[in-house]
Amino acid sequence: MQQSISLLALNQLIRETLDVHLESAYWVVAEIGELKQAGQGHAYLDLVEKQGNQIAAKMRANIWAYSYRTIAGRFQATTGQSLRAGMKILAQVTVTFHELYGISLNIKDIDPNFTLGERARIRQEIIDRLSREGMMDLNKRFALPTVPQKIAVISSVTAAGYGDFANQIDHNRFGYRVVHKLYQATLQGTDAAATMVAAFQKIEADQGKERFDVIVLIRGGGAQLDLDCFDDYGLALAIAKSPLPVLTGIGHERDETIADLVSHTKMKTPTAVAEFILSGFRDFEDRLNLWTKNLSRFAGQMLLQEERKMVDLENRLKNLVKFNLGKNAERLIFFQNRIQSSYQNQIKISTLSLTNLSQNLNKSWKVFLEKENKKLELLEKDLTRSDPNTFFEKGYTRSEINGIPIHKTIPQKGQELQTFSKNKVLSSTINEIKDYGK
């Protein structure tokens, strides 16, 4: 008969073996898969490690109440966010084994600076990818309208930043009338980026009837990790490929998100965005006032010249009358009538000249606007033809290996291939490679 031991004895042997061969503590990099806080103040977590979208490793962990209060408070003070599922952390852990509950980790400390550094690394990778794809300056190709009178706003109706923006626009001291329409989105959390992308898609679908001039994306201030959604790659693409110039007002002075970098114009706050828009109205009004003053000054100068001519003619007439009144009275009266008639004709001519000048100015302005509109229409057609979505509409696809277009690399068996179509991204593994003509 084979020798055997009880399950309890085996578990005790495992615990003793672990106690002997393991270090007292380890620093472990993992993602928080799940976090629950018990009523007694303890925190229970699932720590996971992923390879792509698959979980490669998973283990239970806990933080006892006294330690959790200290660790969570320091993490909140450093990052501006509380610990939550989805965060990648660097944790100091001890390995424990209980005969009844099995193996688990006891978390002694968490380094908040690692979480901030991991966030910065991911952010830089997204910026590099957008740069390779030519997206960083794509939205900046548009010319801002001089007077944007209809604005699509992406924000949350409950956000203080949206309230500040709307109040500044609606109650501006100049009395300008600006129409703005809110497209509701979530501004923080795991679903925030997706809701903002959906808002961009809704604006594009509504553009045929709404005829917006610009899109404004605003949030207001927040902690660093609260702004992670504005570093999302999908949101950056939506901004870059938007058919309208996008203005952003996200965060405070120290914050600059990827959404700011790819937008047409970034401002520091929602109020600053509103003031920027109103400044365009003021500049346009100032130019109109200048044109009006110049026209009035020109008219005044012409009338003054004609008046001086009249005074000169009258003086000459008086001198002639003085010396020739007795001899040429009838001739002088005839000459005086001709002078008065000439003066009246000059006034009429000057008035007609001013009228023609005003009409020509209006015609020139209309012709200029028509030419600019035609240029914009041609530019829009060119952009539509060069938009990758035009090729996707025809059924074409684009494939990449590690973010590099397939025609710029040498594919190898076993590599992962990403194929982009209009609405999908397909991931596949290269099993066979054939060269044409071979």
XYZ file of C-alpha atoms in Angstrom:
438
model
C 0.000 0.000 0.000
C 1.318 3.438 -0.985
C 2.222 5.837 1.792
C -0.272 8.739 2.137
C -0.801 11.884 4.170
C -3.903 13.905 4.992
C -4.921 16.973 3.058
C -4.308 19.113 6.123
C -0.821 17.682 6.453
C -0.113 18.405 2.790
C -1.309 21.987 3.162
C 0.839 22.430 6.245
C 3.816 21.081 4.291
C 3.129 23.577 1.483
C 2.951 26.431 3.977
C 6.183 25.413 5.681
C 7.944 25.026 2.326
C 6.815 28.471 1.189
C 7.916 30.013 4.495
C 11.396 28.541 4.069
C 12.037 29.220 0.390
C 10.270 32.542 -0.280
C 11.592 36.013 0.551
C 9.843 37.978 3.230
C 8.393 40.400 0.633
C 8.349 41.056 -3.122
C 7.620 44.093 -5.273
C 5.090 42.937 -7.885
C 3.716 44.713 -10.966
C 0.075 43.830 -11.616
C -3.274 45.245 -12.643
C -6.162 45.531 -10.214
C -8.811 43.251 -11.710
C -11.326 43.762 -8.931
C -11.374 45.703 -5.638
C -13.919 45.441 -2.826
C -13.874 47.197 0.529
C -15.386 45.312 3.455
C -17.364 46.933 6.243
C -14.487 46.460 8.688
C -12.239 48.578 6.436
C -10.290 45.717 4.838
C -9.780 45.707 1.054
C -9.994 42.534 -1.032
C -8.495 42.511 -4.523
C -7.930 40.318 -7.540
C -4.507 41.027 -9.051
C -4.082 40.027 -12.707
C -1.448 40.127 -15.438
C -2.600 40.332 -19.054
C -0.991 39.380 -22.328
C -2.952 41.285 -24.918
C -6.595 40.843 -23.913
C -6.013 37.499 -22.182
C -5.383 37.042 -18.452
C -2.096 35.182 -18.050
C -1.969 35.143 -14.231
C -4.340 35.874 -11.368
C -4.139 35.847 -7.565
C -6.222 36.977 -4.619
C -4.849 39.728 -2.397
C -5.877 41.742 0.629
C -4.938 44.908 2.459
C -5.822 44.955 6.138
C -7.810 47.949 7.373
C -5.008 49.788 9.184
C -2.620 49.517 6.213
C -5.352 50.255 3.675
C -6.169 53.596 5.302
C -2.519 54.701 5.011
C -1.871 53.268 1.534
C -5.105 54.577 -0.001
C -4.628 58.040 1.529
C -1.078 58.427 0.197
C -2.120 57.130 -3.248
C -5.005 59.639 -3.353
C -2.740 62.525 -2.311
C -0.095 61.694 -4.948
C -2.236 60.777 -7.959
C -5.459 62.648 -7.219
C -7.400 59.370 -7.596
C -8.499 56.541 -5.373
C -7.402 52.979 -6.048
C -9.755 51.284 -8.510
C -10.063 48.361 -10.885
C -8.125 48.732 -14.136
C -5.136 50.512 -12.575
C -1.646 49.106 -12.998
C 0.238 49.198 -9.688
C 3.590 48.340 -8.138
C 2.798 46.622 -4.828
C 4.958 45.253 -2.036
C 3.451 41.884 -1.083
C 4.049 38.916 1.143
C 2.935 35.437 0.064
C 0.641 33.692 2.558
C -0.793 30.201 2.504
C -3.720 29.124 4.663
C -4.696 25.487 5.061
C -8.363 26.369 4.498
C -8.275 29.376 2.121
C -5.230 28.561 0.028
C -2.573 30.924 -1.341
C -2.998 34.717 -1.412
C -1.022 37.929 -1.214
C -0.982 40.421 1.593
C -0.249 43.938 0.256
C 2.023 45.961 2.528
C 2.566 49.024 0.338
C 1.761 50.516 -3.106
C 4.056 52.949 -4.972
C 1.815 55.711 -6.437
C 4.669 57.120 -8.554
C 4.770 53.880 -10.580
C 1.104 54.339 -11.551
C 1.803 57.902 -12.695
C 4.882 56.743 -14.638
C 2.943 53.930 -16.319
C 0.325 56.456 -17.358
C 3.040 58.670 -18.899
C 4.550 55.710 -20.804
C 1.227 54.703 -22.346
C 0.516 58.337 -23.203
C 3.831 58.706 -25.066
C 3.199 55.499 -27.030
C -0.134 56.906 -28.225
C 1.481 60.212 -29.222
C 4.178 58.370 -31.198
C 1.562 56.281 -33.000
C -0.527 59.328 -33.906
C 2.601 61.058 -35.222
C 3.473 58.069 -37.435
C -0.071 58.055 -38.823
C -0.028 61.800 -39.604
C -2.855 62.605 -37.197
C -1.235 65.207 -34.925
C -1.819 68.188 -37.264
C -4.700 66.861 -39.380
C -7.429 68.964 -37.737
C -5.255 72.088 -37.933
C -5.675 72.093 -41.745
C -8.990 73.935 -41.368
C -9.265 77.726 -41.338
C -11.225 78.967 -38.341
C -14.381 80.848 -39.375
C -14.142 84.555 -38.568
C -17.518 84.604 -36.836
C -18.506 81.084 -35.657
C -22.206 81.599 -34.978
C -23.243 77.946 -34.519
C -21.259 75.697 -32.179
C -21.508 71.999 -31.288
C -20.443 71.481 -27.665
C -19.288 68.110 -26.300
C -19.519 68.117 -22.516
C -21.727 67.048 -19.619
C -24.790 69.081 -18.702
C -23.802 68.780 -15.029
C -20.179 69.851 -15.541
C -19.249 73.195 -13.997
C -17.041 73.889 -17.017
C -20.028 73.620 -19.372
C -22.030 76.004 -17.187
C -19.199 78.548 -17.241
C -18.897 78.287 -21.042
C -22.646 78.664 -21.680
C -22.925 81.613 -19.277
C -19.988 83.405 -20.901
C -21.420 82.910 -24.406
C -25.072 83.685 -23.622
C -24.465 86.746 -21.439
C -21.466 88.336 -23.148
C -21.209 92.073 -22.573
C -21.183 92.847 -26.302
C -24.626 91.374 -26.972
C -23.405 88.912 -29.646
C -25.801 86.072 -30.399
C -24.136 82.667 -30.624
C -26.133 79.437 -31.021
C -24.691 76.397 -29.247
C -26.000 72.829 -28.936
C -24.868 70.357 -26.273
C -23.917 66.783 -27.166
C -23.939 64.929 -23.855
C -20.890 62.830 -22.906
C -19.288 61.332 -19.816
C -16.099 63.188 -18.916
C -14.276 60.687 -16.673
C -14.174 56.957 -16.052
C -13.760 53.883 -18.208
C -16.649 54.710 -20.571
C -15.859 58.410 -20.993
C -13.783 58.200 -24.181
C -16.396 56.019 -25.914
C -19.196 58.491 -25.117
C -17.146 61.401 -26.485
C -16.369 59.492 -29.694
C -20.096 58.766 -30.039
C -20.781 62.513 -29.654
C -18.373 63.305 -32.512
C -20.153 60.722 -34.678
C -23.561 62.231 -33.835
C -22.352 65.733 -34.717
C -21.066 64.527 -38.085
C -24.415 62.830 -38.760
C -26.303 66.045 -37.826
C -24.037 68.376 -39.802
C -26.234 68.270 -42.920
C -29.106 69.981 -41.114
C -27.316 71.819 -38.302
C -24.451 73.434 -40.285
C -22.118 73.891 -37.318
C -19.083 76.167 -37.684
C -16.865 74.574 -34.998
C -16.866 71.837 -32.346
C -15.955 72.647 -28.735
C -14.781 69.919 -26.300
C -14.749 71.177 -22.699
C -14.464 69.687 -19.242
C -13.021 71.938 -16.560
C -10.397 70.988 -13.998
C -9.647 67.633 -12.433
C -6.990 65.333 -11.026
C -4.341 63.954 -13.373
C -5.832 60.478 -13.567
C -9.316 61.951 -14.045
C -8.094 63.222 -17.410
C -6.889 59.809 -18.666
C -9.928 59.530 -20.950
C -8.663 62.551 -22.906
C -5.465 60.619 -23.705
C -7.459 57.874 -25.434
C -6.289 56.879 -28.937
C -9.841 56.500 -30.302
C -10.850 59.957 -29.064
C -7.697 61.471 -30.584
C -8.595 59.930 -33.965
C -12.142 61.303 -33.746
C -10.771 64.816 -33.140
C -8.107 64.589 -35.854
C -10.547 63.288 -38.476
C -13.383 65.647 -37.563
C -14.757 67.549 -40.596
C -14.847 70.723 -38.464
C -12.154 72.542 -36.466
C -12.135 71.365 -32.847
C -11.463 73.711 -29.917
C -10.596 72.221 -26.512
C -10.790 73.612 -23.009
C -9.740 70.784 -20.666
C -8.226 71.034 -17.222
C -6.104 73.654 -15.552
C -2.869 75.426 -16.440
C -0.653 72.404 -15.781
C -2.675 69.923 -17.848
C -2.180 69.165 -21.548
C -3.935 66.081 -22.842
C -3.521 64.269 -26.167
C -6.933 65.660 -27.111
C -5.400 69.155 -26.748
C -2.426 68.196 -28.915
C -4.475 66.930 -31.891
C -7.148 69.641 -31.729
C -7.152 72.720 -33.954
C -6.880 75.179 -31.058
C -6.405 74.420 -27.362
C -7.313 76.773 -24.532
C -6.741 76.231 -20.824
C -10.336 76.418 -19.567
C -13.929 76.396 -20.902
C -14.201 80.106 -20.085
C -11.062 80.776 -22.136
C -12.636 78.955 -25.106
C -15.744 81.147 -24.863
C -13.628 84.298 -24.663
C -11.575 83.168 -27.674
C -14.742 82.723 -29.760
C -16.122 86.122 -28.697
C -12.786 87.774 -29.531
C -13.346 86.754 -33.172
C -16.654 88.627 -33.115
C -14.973 91.708 -31.642
C -12.200 91.669 -34.257
C -14.761 91.427 -37.063
C -16.831 94.262 -35.588
C -13.718 96.420 -35.208
C -12.878 95.877 -38.898
C -16.412 96.818 -39.923
C -16.236 99.975 -37.832
C -12.884 100.838 -39.418
C -14.314 100.369 -42.938
C -17.298 102.575 -42.027
C -15.051 105.296 -40.634
C -12.819 105.221 -43.710
C -15.848 105.484 -45.993
C -17.256 108.380 -43.970
C -13.861 110.121 -43.946
C -13.528 109.704 -47.724
C -17.011 111.130 -48.290
C -16.273 114.070 -45.997
C -13.027 114.839 -47.830
C -14.778 114.828 -51.216
C -17.530 117.153 -49.996
C -14.958 119.454 -48.393
C -13.044 119.679 -51.672
C -16.223 120.567 -53.565
C -17.149 123.144 -50.941
C -13.712 124.780 -51.262
C -14.136 124.916 -55.044
C -17.508 126.594 -54.566
C -16.098 129.181 -52.165
C -13.287 129.912 -54.602
C -15.738 130.388 -57.480
C -17.935 132.677 -55.383
C -14.947 134.830 -54.460
C -13.936 135.102 -58.102
C -17.497 136.045 -58.990
C -17.588 138.795 -56.381
C -14.361 140.258 -57.720
C -15.717 140.238 -61.238
C -18.914 141.891 -60.088
C -16.931 144.574 -58.296
C -15.033 145.624 -61.422
C -17.529 144.866 -64.137
C -20.958 145.383 -62.634
C -21.831 148.305 -64.834
C -20.551 146.871 -68.071
C -21.383 143.145 -67.959
C -24.288 142.711 -65.538
C -26.219 140.292 -67.728
C -23.068 138.299 -68.504
C -22.195 138.094 -64.793
C -25.676 136.881 -63.902
C -25.365 134.189 -66.602
C -21.907 133.220 -65.296
C -23.242 133.026 -61.703
C -26.034 130.702 -62.782
C -23.529 128.461 -64.561
C -21.366 128.304 -61.422
C -24.353 127.363 -59.264
C -25.400 124.693 -61.780
C -21.843 123.335 -61.896
C -21.735 123.113 -58.108
C -25.014 121.225 -57.974
C -23.727 118.810 -60.649
C -20.539 118.253 -58.688
C -22.574 117.438 -55.565
C -24.656 114.948 -57.570
C -21.514 113.365 -59.028
C -19.931 113.062 -55.579
C -23.086 111.487 -54.188
C -23.221 109.022 -57.087
C -19.520 108.221 -56.593
C -20.115 107.416 -52.931
C -23.108 105.272 -53.802
C -21.123 103.414 -56.446
C -18.235 102.978 -54.025
C -20.541 101.428 -51.434
C -22.160 99.159 -54.023
C -18.765 98.091 -55.396
C -17.572 97.360 -51.871
C -20.595 95.126 -51.246
C -20.160 93.388 -54.617
C -16.449 92.837 -53.996
C -17.200 91.369 -50.569
C -19.804 89.001 -52.034
C -17.478 87.926 -54.854
C -14.694 87.338 -52.321
C -16.972 85.180 -50.143
C -18.184 83.190 -53.179
C -14.581 82.525 -54.265
C -13.605 81.424 -50.763
C -16.649 79.136 -50.528
C -15.732 77.532 -53.859
C -12.164 77.023 -52.640
C -13.504 75.400 -49.475
C -15.786 73.121 -51.520
C -12.849 72.018 -53.719
C -10.698 71.500 -50.634
C -13.450 69.442 -49.004
C -13.712 67.252 -52.137
C -9.923 66.751 -52.171
C -9.952 65.859 -48.478
C -12.835 63.430 -49.020
C -10.917 61.730 -51.853
C -7.795 61.455 -49.667
C -9.675 60.367 -46.514
C -8.836 56.713 -45.687
C -12.537 56.168 -44.979
C -13.226 56.728 -48.715
C -11.138 53.661 -49.498
C -12.711 51.742 -46.609
C -16.160 52.508 -48.101
C -15.046 50.696 -51.288
C -14.159 47.565 -49.340
C -10.410 48.112 -49.095
C -8.561 47.411 -45.846
C -5.260 48.450 -44.245
C -2.978 46.026 -42.397
C -0.275 46.732 -39.788
C 2.316 44.747 -37.845
C 3.194 46.393 -34.509
C 1.629 49.648 -35.708
C 3.709 49.718 -38.944
C 1.960 49.388 -42.358
C 2.607 45.922 -43.816
C 4.219 47.276 -46.997
C 6.913 48.994 -44.884
C 8.000 45.895 -42.986
C 9.028 42.300 -43.677
C 6.300 40.037 -42.261
C 7.325 36.841 -40.450
C 5.374 33.727 -39.600
C 3.816 33.868 -36.155
C 3.593 37.668 -36.058
C 0.282 39.253 -35.112
C -1.415 41.163 -37.930
C -4.008 43.887 -37.407
C -6.354 44.604 -40.306
C -8.438 47.836 -40.304
C -11.709 48.136 -42.239
C -14.387 50.798 -42.044
C -15.953 49.624 -38.776
C -13.736 46.799 -37.521
C -10.215 45.946 -36.440
C -9.322 42.283 -37.052
C -6.411 40.572 -35.275
C -4.865 37.482 -36.881
C -1.655 35.459 -36.816
C 0.494 34.963 -39.927
C 0.659 31.234 -40.702
C 1.922 31.307 -44.283
C 3.584 33.886 -46.540
C 3.527 33.646 -50.342
C 5.203 36.045 -52.711
C 3.427 36.844 -55.966
C 5.017 35.214 -59.029
C 6.856 32.604 -56.929
